[in-house]
Tab-separated table of C-alpha atoms in Angstrom:
chain	number	residue	atom	x	y	z
X	187	MET	CA	-12.860	-35.114	-22.845
X	188	ASN	CA	-8.669	-34.172	-23.088
X	189	HIS	CA	-6.490	-32.619	-20.858
X	190	ARG	CA	-6.278	-29.424	-22.475
X	191	ASN	CA	-10.102	-28.823	-22.316
X	192	ILE	CA	-10.165	-29.569	-18.413
X	193	GLU	CA	-7.476	-26.925	-18.124
X	194	ASP	CA	-9.519	-24.341	-19.914
X	195	LYS	CA	-12.678	-25.259	-17.763
X	196	ARG	CA	-10.851	-25.033	-14.948
X	197	HIS	CA	-9.001	-21.934	-16.126
X	198	LEU	CA	-12.486	-20.570	-17.060
X	199	ARG	CA	-14.104	-21.010	-13.869
X	200	SER	CA	-10.922	-19.572	-12.083
X	201	LEU	CA	-11.435	-16.894	-14.295
X	202	LYS	CA	-15.415	-16.192	-13.339
X	203	THR	CA	-14.422	-16.490	-9.309
X	204	ARG	CA	-12.153	-13.660	-9.505
X	205	ILE	CA	-14.086	-11.241	-11.299
X	206	LYS	CA	-17.108	-11.968	-8.864
X	207	LEU	CA	-14.970	-11.084	-6.120
X	208	LEU	CA	-13.584	-7.833	-7.552
X	209	GLU	CA	-17.213	-6.804	-8.416
X	210	ALA	CA	-18.319	-7.577	-5.061
X	211	ALA	CA	-14.905	-5.681	-3.804
X	212	ARG	CA	-15.999	-3.012	-5.585
X	213	GLU	CA	-19.399	-2.486	-4.144
X	214	VAL	CA	-18.181	-3.058	-0.762
X	215	PHE	CA	-15.502	-0.495	-1.363
X	216	LEU	CA	-18.001	2.032	-2.731
X	217	GLN	CA	-20.633	0.945	0.330
X	218	GLU	CA	-18.139	1.166	3.344
X	219	GLY	CA	-14.999	3.051	2.288
X	220	PHE	CA	-11.362	1.600	1.854
X	221	GLN	CA	-11.056	1.208	6.012
X	222	LYS	CA	-14.232	-0.067	7.156
X	223	ALA	CA	-14.651	-2.565	4.009
X	224	THR	CA	-13.479	-6.054	5.078
X	225	ILE	CA	-12.443	-8.929	2.835
X	226	SER	CA	-14.930	-11.276	4.564
X	227	GLN	CA	-17.857	-8.883	3.324
X	228	MET	CA	-16.778	-9.061	-0.022
X	229	ILE	CA	-16.133	-13.246	0.133
X	230	ASN	CA	-20.393	-13.316	1.333
X	231	LYS	CA	-21.297	-10.710	-1.199
X	232	ALA	CA	-19.415	-12.973	-3.924
X	233	SER	CA	-21.503	-16.007	-2.663
X	234	ILE	CA	-17.673	-17.927	-3.085
X	235	GLY	CA	-15.683	-20.092	-0.518
X	236	TYR	CA	-13.182	-18.535	1.520
X	237	GLY	CA	-10.493	-20.840	0.833
X	238	THR	CA	-11.089	-19.714	-3.306
X	239	ALA	CA	-11.215	-16.309	-2.379
X	240	TYR	CA	-7.869	-16.465	-0.615
X	241	VAL	CA	-6.236	-18.534	-4.026
X	242	HIS	CA	-7.024	-15.123	-5.502
X	243	PHE	CA	-6.039	-12.346	-3.339
X	244	GLY	CA	-3.985	-11.807	-0.022
X	245	GLY	CA	-6.092	-9.218	1.415
X	246	LYS	CA	-8.166	-6.390	0.334
X	247	GLU	CA	-5.553	-4.041	-0.382
X	248	ASP	CA	-4.982	-6.428	-3.084
X	249	LEU	CA	-8.209	-6.347	-4.615
X	250	LEU	CA	-7.992	-2.323	-4.273
X	251	ILE	CA	-5.279	-2.200	-6.691
X	252	VAL	CA	-6.240	-4.646	-9.130
X	253	LEU	CA	-9.294	-2.279	-9.006
X	254	MET	CA	-7.219	0.787	-9.490
X	255	GLU	CA	-5.159	-1.008	-12.408
X	256	GLY	CA	-8.462	-1.020	-14.373
X	257	VAL	CA	-9.431	2.129	-13.381
X	258	MET	CA	-6.331	3.767	-14.642
X	259	GLU	CA	-5.880	1.850	-17.331
X	260	GLN	CA	-8.744	4.354	-18.628
X	261	PHE	CA	-6.834	7.351	-17.661
X	262	PHE	CA	-3.477	5.634	-19.772
X	263	GLU	CA	-5.197	5.205	-22.693
X	264	ILE	CA	-5.836	9.278	-22.349
X	265	ALA	CA	-2.094	10.034	-22.266
X	266	GLU	CA	-1.376	7.705	-24.872
X	267	ILE	CA	-2.955	9.194	-27.742
X	268	SER	CA	-0.610	9.491	-29.994
X	269	PHE	CA	1.513	12.835	-29.608
X	270	LEU	CA	3.102	14.138	-32.911
X	271	PRO	CA	2.253	17.847	-33.559
X	272	LYS	CA	3.349	19.983	-36.002
X	273	SER	CA	2.982	23.153	-34.311
X	274	LYS	CA	2.891	24.927	-30.645
X	275	GLN	CA	-0.909	25.626	-31.536
X	276	GLU	CA	-1.472	21.496	-32.473
X	277	ALA	CA	0.428	20.859	-29.486
X	278	GLU	CA	-1.896	23.156	-27.202
X	279	GLU	CA	-4.754	21.619	-28.909
X	280	ILE	CA	-3.255	18.184	-28.276
X	281	ILE	CA	-2.535	18.840	-24.735
X	282	ARG	CA	-5.768	20.687	-23.859
X	283	LYS	CA	-7.818	17.732	-25.013
X	284	GLN	CA	-5.736	15.387	-22.842
X	285	ALA	CA	-5.529	17.551	-19.415
X	286	ASN	CA	-9.803	18.273	-19.899
X	287	ASP	CA	-10.627	14.177	-20.339
X	288	PHE	CA	-8.305	13.445	-17.629
X	289	LEU	CA	-10.120	15.715	-15.399
X	290	LYS	CA	-13.223	14.883	-16.813
X	291	MET	CA	-12.425	11.132	-16.108
X	292	ALA	CA	-11.742	11.868	-12.554
X	293	GLU	CA	-15.533	13.670	-12.573
X	294	ALA	CA	-16.455	10.103	-13.810
X	295	GLU	CA	-15.003	8.129	-11.391
X	296	ARG	CA	-14.962	10.058	-8.575
X	297	ASP	CA	-16.670	7.339	-5.740
X	298	MET	CA	-13.981	4.821	-6.470
X	299	MET	CA	-11.321	7.719	-7.036
X	300	GLN	CA	-12.544	8.752	-3.256
X	301	VAL	CA	-12.218	5.318	-2.524
X	302	PHE	CA	-8.028	5.091	-3.786
X	303	GLU	CA	-7.504	8.022	-1.737
X	304	GLN	CA	-8.311	7.199	1.384
X	305	ALA	CA	-6.121	3.670	0.953
X	306	ILE	CA	-3.481	6.126	-0.842
X	307	GLY	CA	-3.248	7.733	2.691
X	308	VAL	CA	-3.254	4.515	5.011
X	309	SER	CA	-1.685	1.820	2.903
X	310	SER	CA	1.643	1.573	1.764
X	311	LEU	CA	1.088	-1.370	-0.631
X	312	VAL	CA	-1.171	0.991	-2.200
X	313	SER	CA	0.694	4.283	-2.027
X	314	ASP	CA	3.304	2.398	-3.717
X	315	LYS	CA	1.360	1.307	-6.100
X	316	TRP	CA	-0.023	5.191	-7.108
X	317	LYS	CA	3.462	6.189	-7.527
X	318	ALA	CA	4.073	3.324	-9.771
X	319	ILE	CA	1.266	4.585	-11.808
X	320	ARG	CA	2.360	8.228	-11.364
X	321	GLU	CA	5.755	7.295	-12.907
X	322	LYS	CA	4.009	5.220	-15.662
X	323	PHE	CA	2.372	8.827	-16.407
X	324	ILE	CA	5.108	10.955	-16.014
X	325	GLN	CA	7.950	8.713	-18.429
X	326	ARG	CA	5.032	9.540	-21.048
X	327	ILE	CA	4.468	12.736	-20.714
X	328	SER	CA	8.744	12.807	-20.919
X	329	THR	CA	8.568	11.472	-24.053
X	330	ASP	CA	6.227	13.846	-25.270
X	331	VAL	CA	8.064	16.801	-24.331
X	332	ALA	CA	11.537	14.831	-25.700
X	333	TYR	CA	10.111	14.109	-29.148
X	334	ALA	CA	8.831	18.259	-28.697
X	335	GLN	CA	12.067	19.365	-28.263
X	336	GLN	CA	13.929	17.115	-30.986
X	337	ASN	CA	11.240	18.590	-33.404
X	338	GLY	CA	12.638	21.757	-31.943
X	339	LEU	CA	8.938	22.737	-31.276
X	340	ALA	CA	10.088	22.865	-27.503
X	341	ARG	CA	13.032	24.598	-25.765
X	342	SER	CA	15.403	22.331	-25.839
X	343	GLU	CA	17.731	23.940	-22.940
X	344	VAL	CA	14.911	22.637	-20.415
X	345	ASN	CA	15.397	18.738	-18.749
X	346	HIS	CA	12.479	17.625	-20.152
X	347	GLU	CA	11.746	14.781	-16.740
X	348	ILE	CA	11.592	18.055	-14.965
X	349	VAL	CA	8.878	19.521	-17.010
X	350	ALA	CA	6.964	16.444	-17.265
X	351	ARG	CA	6.669	15.844	-13.664
X	352	GLY	CA	5.742	19.583	-12.570
X	353	TRP	CA	3.107	19.386	-14.856
X	354	PHE	CA	1.880	15.727	-14.290
X	355	PHE	CA	1.516	17.348	-10.349
X	356	THR	CA	-0.598	19.730	-11.656
X	357	ASN	CA	-2.827	17.801	-13.415
X	358	GLU	CA	-2.894	15.368	-10.453
X	359	MET	CA	-3.739	17.593	-7.777
X	360	TYR	CA	-6.489	18.787	-9.682
X	361	LEU	CA	-7.808	15.751	-10.360
X	362	TRP	CA	-7.990	14.801	-6.466
X	363	GLU	CA	-9.707	18.407	-6.095
X	364	ILE	CA	-12.160	17.439	-8.272
X	365	VAL	CA	-12.500	13.993	-6.913
X	366	ARG	CA	-13.114	15.479	-3.616
X	367	ASP	CA	-15.421	18.445	-5.351
X	368	GLU	CA	-13.526	20.972	-4.148
X	369	HIS	CA	-12.766	22.782	-7.578
X	370	HIS	CA	-13.729	26.520	-7.812
X	371	SER	CA	-13.778	26.800	-11.941
X	372	SER	CA	-15.383	23.970	-14.505
X	373	VAL	CA	-12.893	21.362	-15.215
X	374	GLU	CA	-12.882	23.020	-18.928
X	375	GLU	CA	-11.421	26.368	-18.012
X	376	ILE	CA	-9.035	24.733	-15.391
X	377	ALA	CA	-8.108	22.458	-18.816
X	378	ARG	CA	-7.856	25.223	-20.739
X	379	THR	CA	-5.936	27.435	-18.259
X	380	ILE	CA	-3.146	25.587	-17.000
X	381	ALA	CA	-2.784	23.793	-20.752
X	382	SER	CA	-2.531	27.331	-21.928
X	383	VAL	CA	0.506	28.452	-19.208
X	384	TYR	CA	2.095	24.962	-20.128
X	385	VAL	CA	2.550	24.995	-23.729
X	386	THR	CA	3.449	28.891	-24.240
X	387	GLY	CA	6.184	28.220	-21.570
X	388	LEU	CA	7.506	25.156	-23.043
X	389	TYR	CA	6.567	25.340	-26.993
X	390	LEU	CA	8.483	27.762	-29.224
J	188	MET	CA	2.479	41.394	45.146
J	189	ASN	CA	-0.529	42.685	43.588
J	190	HIS	CA	-2.943	40.888	41.304
J	191	ARG	CA	-1.546	42.002	38.174
J	192	ASN	CA	1.794	40.496	39.309
J	193	ILE	CA	0.170	36.516	40.257
J	194	GLU	CA	-1.447	36.677	36.698
J	195	ASP	CA	1.515	37.137	34.728
J	196	LYS	CA	3.848	34.952	36.661
J	197	ARG	CA	0.855	32.369	36.110
J	198	HIS	CA	0.988	32.827	32.515
J	199	LEU	CA	4.872	32.969	32.391
J	200	ARG	CA	4.967	29.586	34.245
J	201	SER	CA	2.027	28.267	31.635
J	202	LEU	CA	4.014	29.362	28.569
J	203	LYS	CA	7.069	27.396	29.904
J	204	THR	CA	4.598	24.521	30.681
J	205	ARG	CA	3.654	24.690	26.981
J	206	ILE	CA	6.918	25.275	25.680
J	207	LYS	CA	8.846	22.471	27.397
J	208	LEU	CA	5.693	19.782	26.163
J	209	LEU	CA	5.823	21.310	22.812
J	210	GLU	CA	9.843	20.156	22.465
J	211	ALA	CA	9.308	16.870	24.102
J	212	ALA	CA	6.439	16.093	21.627
J	213	ARG	CA	8.925	17.215	18.743
J	214	GLU	CA	11.354	14.999	20.135
J	215	VAL	CA	8.818	12.110	20.536
J	216	PHE	CA	7.577	12.732	16.795
J	217	LEU	CA	11.047	12.412	15.217
J	218	GLN	CA	12.200	9.371	17.279
J	219	GLU	CA	8.529	7.238	16.857
J	220	GLY	CA	6.825	8.839	13.920
J	221	PHE	CA	3.550	9.907	13.916
J	222	GLN	CA	1.144	6.793	14.363
J	223	LYS	CA	3.548	5.447	17.312
J	224	ALA	CA	4.136	8.525	19.132
J	225	THR	CA	1.747	8.719	22.475
J	226	ILE	CA	1.242	11.621	24.400
J	227	SER	CA	2.193	9.906	27.616
J	228	GLN	CA	6.098	9.653	26.006
J	229	MET	CA	5.752	13.110	25.447
J	230	ILE	CA	4.302	14.493	28.947
J	231	ASN	CA	7.000	11.719	30.711
J	232	LYS	CA	9.925	13.595	28.556
J	233	ALA	CA	8.424	17.166	29.587
J	234	SER	CA	8.577	16.067	33.128
J	235	ILE	CA	5.244	17.780	33.546
J	236	GLY	CA	1.785	16.426	35.169
J	237	TYR	CA	-1.199	14.590	33.087
J	238	GLY	CA	-3.957	17.358	34.049
J	239	THR	CA	-1.555	20.427	33.317
J	240	ALA	CA	-0.244	18.953	29.639
J	241	TYR	CA	-4.304	18.350	29.282
J	242	VAL	CA	-5.055	22.115	30.060
J	243	HIS	CA	-2.770	22.830	26.885
J	244	PHE	CA	-3.436	20.131	24.311
J	245	GLY	CA	-6.368	17.397	24.037
J	246	GLY	CA	-4.208	14.951	21.922
J	247	LYS	CA	-1.018	14.307	20.058
J	248	GLU	CA	-3.330	15.832	16.707
J	249	ASP	CA	-3.231	19.201	18.543
J	250	LEU	CA	0.780	19.182	19.185
J	251	LEU	CA	1.292	18.247	15.804
J	252	ILE	CA	-0.642	21.157	14.463
J	253	VAL	CA	0.866	23.595	16.606
J	254	LEU	CA	4.605	22.320	15.382
J	255	MET	CA	3.068	22.642	11.506
J	256	GLU	CA	2.370	25.867	11.978
J	257	GLY	CA	5.930	26.893	13.399
J	258	VAL	CA	7.819	24.976	10.606
J	259	MET	CA	4.974	26.171	7.863
J	260	GLU	CA	5.698	29.963	9.616
J	261	GLN	CA	8.859	29.451	7.817
J	262	PHE	CA	7.709	29.008	4.403
J	263	PHE	CA	5.344	31.974	4.704
J	264	GLU	CA	8.084	34.114	4.952
J	265	ILE	CA	9.345	33.381	1.700
J	266	ALA	CA	5.648	33.487	-0.162
J	267	GLU	CA	5.361	36.881	1.685
J	268	ILE	CA	8.725	38.453	0.249
J	269	SER	CA	7.394	41.547	-1.307
J	270	PHE	CA	6.727	41.033	-5.321
J	271	LEU	CA	6.677	43.837	-7.137
J	272	PRO	CA	8.367	43.122	-10.690
J	273	LYS	CA	9.166	45.461	-13.053
J	274	SER	CA	9.705	42.913	-15.935
J	275	LYS	CA	9.331	39.413	-16.598
J	276	GLN	CA	13.128	39.222	-16.230
J	277	GLU	CA	12.757	40.547	-12.888
J	278	ALA	CA	9.701	38.060	-12.070
J	279	GLU	CA	11.575	35.409	-13.053
J	280	GLU	CA	14.501	35.916	-10.824
J	281	ILE	CA	12.018	36.945	-7.647
J	282	ILE	CA	9.813	33.269	-8.447
J	283	ARG	CA	13.072	31.376	-9.278
J	284	LYS	CA	14.546	32.116	-5.898
J	285	GLN	CA	11.076	31.841	-4.302
J	286	ALA	CA	11.151	28.326	-5.130
J	287	ASN	CA	14.709	27.356	-5.017
J	288	ASP	CA	13.873	28.673	-0.638
J	289	PHE	CA	10.591	26.785	-0.576
J	290	LEU	CA	12.260	23.781	-1.831
J	291	LYS	CA	15.605	23.839	0.217
J	292	MET	CA	13.503	24.681	3.128
J	293	ALA	CA	11.866	21.424	2.600
J	294	GLU	CA	15.473	20.029	2.381
J	295	ALA	CA	16.356	21.735	6.130
J	296	GLU	CA	13.155	20.443	7.514
J	297	ARG	CA	12.960	16.899	6.209
J	298	ASP	CA	12.683	15.339	9.316
J	299	MET	CA	9.891	17.135	10.682
J	300	MET	CA	8.042	17.484	7.195
J	301	GLN	CA	8.561	13.744	7.118
J	302	VAL	CA	5.881	13.489	10.356
J	303	PHE	CA	3.696	16.463	8.647
J	304	GLU	CA	3.390	13.593	5.720
J	305	GLN	CA	2.237	10.550	7.715
J	306	ALA	CA	0.087	12.482	9.991
J	307	ILE	CA	-1.476	14.245	7.116
J	308	GLY	CA	-2.118	10.317	5.731
J	309	VAL	CA	-3.592	9.566	8.818
J	310	SER	CA	-5.280	12.419	10.542
J	311	SER	CA	-8.532	13.919	8.723
J	312	LEU	CA	-7.504	17.334	11.696
J	313	VAL	CA	-4.100	17.402	10.300
J	314	SER	CA	-5.443	17.268	6.572
J	315	ASP	CA	-7.762	19.575	6.987
J	316	LYS	CA	-4.911	21.739	8.532
J	317	TRP	CA	-2.466	21.097	5.627
J	318	LYS	CA	-5.325	21.869	3.179
J	319	ALA	CA	-5.571	25.842	5.242
J	320	ILE	CA	-1.920	26.432	5.140
J	321	ARG	CA	-2.231	25.317	1.414
J	322	GLU	CA	-4.978	28.069	0.419
J	323	LYS	CA	-2.873	30.536	2.431
J	324	PHE	CA	-0.037	30.201	-0.387
J	325	ILE	CA	-2.829	29.853	-2.986
J	326	GLN	CA	-4.109	33.082	-1.791
J	327	ARG	CA	-0.654	34.723	-2.264
J	328	ILE	CA	0.626	33.660	-5.148
J	329	SER	CA	-3.230	34.518	-6.420
J	330	THR	CA	-2.346	37.869	-5.654
J	331	ASP	CA	0.946	38.103	-6.786
J	332	VAL	CA	-0.382	36.848	-10.193
J	333	ALA	CA	-3.223	39.308	-10.189
J	334	TYR	CA	-0.752	42.272	-9.422
J	335	ALA	CA	1.329	41.112	-12.578
J	336	GLN	CA	-2.176	41.184	-14.793
J	337	GLN	CA	-3.103	44.358	-13.653
J	338	ASN	CA	0.323	46.237	-14.294
J	339	GLY	CA	0.717	44.603	-17.998
J	340	LEU	CA	3.250	42.177	-17.177
J	341	ALA	CA	1.447	39.167	-17.254
J	342	ARG	CA	-1.633	37.505	-19.610
J	343	SER	CA	-4.597	38.951	-18.107
J	344	GLU	CA	-6.776	36.121	-20.264
J	345	VAL	CA	-5.696	33.314	-17.593
J	346	ASN	CA	-8.056	33.182	-14.311
J	347	HIS	CA	-5.070	34.098	-11.318
J	348	GLU	CA	-6.553	31.510	-8.992
J	349	ILE	CA	-6.666	28.715	-11.347
J	350	VAL	CA	-2.899	29.578	-12.845
J	351	ALA	CA	-1.900	29.695	-8.557
J	352	ARG	CA	-3.235	27.064	-7.654
J	353	GLY	CA	-1.201	24.763	-10.460
J	354	TRP	CA	2.134	26.473	-10.027
J	355	PHE	CA	1.954	25.886	-6.067
J	356	PHE	CA	1.140	22.050	-6.168
J	357	THR	CA	4.040	21.936	-8.722
J	358	ASN	CA	6.058	23.264	-5.753
J	359	GLU	CA	4.057	21.425	-3.708
J	360	MET	CA	4.406	17.990	-5.037
J	361	TYR	CA	8.020	18.535	-5.681
J	362	LEU	CA	8.504	19.482	-1.953
J	363	TRP	CA	7.197	15.972	-0.834
J	364	GLU	CA	10.330	14.284	-3.477
J	365	ILE	CA	12.533	16.201	-1.717
J	366	VAL	CA	10.733	15.346	1.990
J	367	ARG	CA	11.342	11.749	1.317
J	368	ASP	CA	14.814	12.101	-0.805
J	369	GLU	CA	13.002	11.136	-4.387
J	370	HIS	CA	14.072	14.115	-6.212
J	371	HIS	CA	16.261	12.978	-9.225
J	372	SER	CA	17.527	16.473	-9.982
J	373	SER	CA	19.060	19.089	-8.226
J	374	VAL	CA	16.831	21.543	-5.731
J	375	GLU	CA	18.289	24.508	-7.564
J	376	GLU	CA	17.573	22.387	-11.609
J	377	ILE	CA	14.304	21.798	-10.000
J	378	ALA	CA	13.677	25.448	-8.811
J	379	ARG	CA	14.924	26.712	-12.439
J	380	THR	CA	13.051	24.627	-14.576
J	381	ILE	CA	9.757	25.054	-12.908
J	382	ALA	CA	9.855	28.712	-12.659
J	383	SER	CA	11.014	29.232	-16.382
J	384	VAL	CA	8.462	27.103	-17.691
J	385	TYR	CA	5.201	28.974	-15.519
J	386	VAL	CA	7.019	32.709	-16.066
J	387	THR	CA	7.470	32.167	-19.675
J	388	GLY	CA	4.081	30.656	-19.781
J	389	LEU	CA	2.227	33.381	-17.939
J	390	TYR	CA	4.237	36.747	-18.363
J	391	LEU	CA	4.633	39.171	-21.291
């Protein structure tokens, strides 16, 4: 067995440990909530050594952040759908679908999102991570708005970044209402209404 | 001295104690932040007895909530300006001014608002209070949207409550950015931009 093979096997073993620990962390977070969950519970559930675990993660916050990145990756896929509308109507269709998919995803991932919300409230590490995720979304929306302005589809006199932030904020706050199961209207009606006011307000 | 006078004096003394304690609480919260502040520090600063203090407030959360009500009262005054526009243009002027005043107030009350934000993250009592305050704002905006729809000024096919929530969320999230001093644009430009997209999107 050559050096390269040993390296590969070590890497694979390390990857498997990491995945086992992340799966255990997910289960413990869902069961206990963020505040009560402990890294010991996760290590025990994953049946790995303490030393090995700490090679991968410094604490439960690190584990949560990796889980958060995994869930948010699915949300980003929605935002990253190609946005090349040729008319106001086409823009409204794309944007309504994005808002709808975004809020539906919140519904589907409700349990983990509830854990994230708790963690954002109490951990500045997690809260900073959430802010970074938010900025990534806003940058993406901002690019879409600028594209529409450059192509004469959207009002060019408004600052595209301010518009993008405002639009993301509306989506984000509805996302948290849905996560907490506090929304009074259907996800479809929320998405249709906010997209309609936004597109009518911005597009020509 | 008759019974009524004794009652009045007792009431006055009680009111003065309450105010002294609230003033002390405000100072301690500003100095220590919500989490580090203790009710003992507040009682000492107010130079009142422990027993007397606890007649008025069960804990620091209660004190914070009363202080929050006081600050938010000023915000409500902005929302409660009479809203009887006769045209889309008039609506935009009123709404832009409201958004601007709301965000300017956040700037003026930044220090206390930072304490409120901390407290909302860690105390479910304070977080529930914030939710109640938010609902009061949304109800008020909702009434304004319904008024505009009934008078043929706004698109009647959209649900006024969904629209009102979305608009409040944009304002609220910009408020927190301003409180954290994380906004990239001027308050005036933020207010003008979000009001312009909102009014163009909703009004006829």
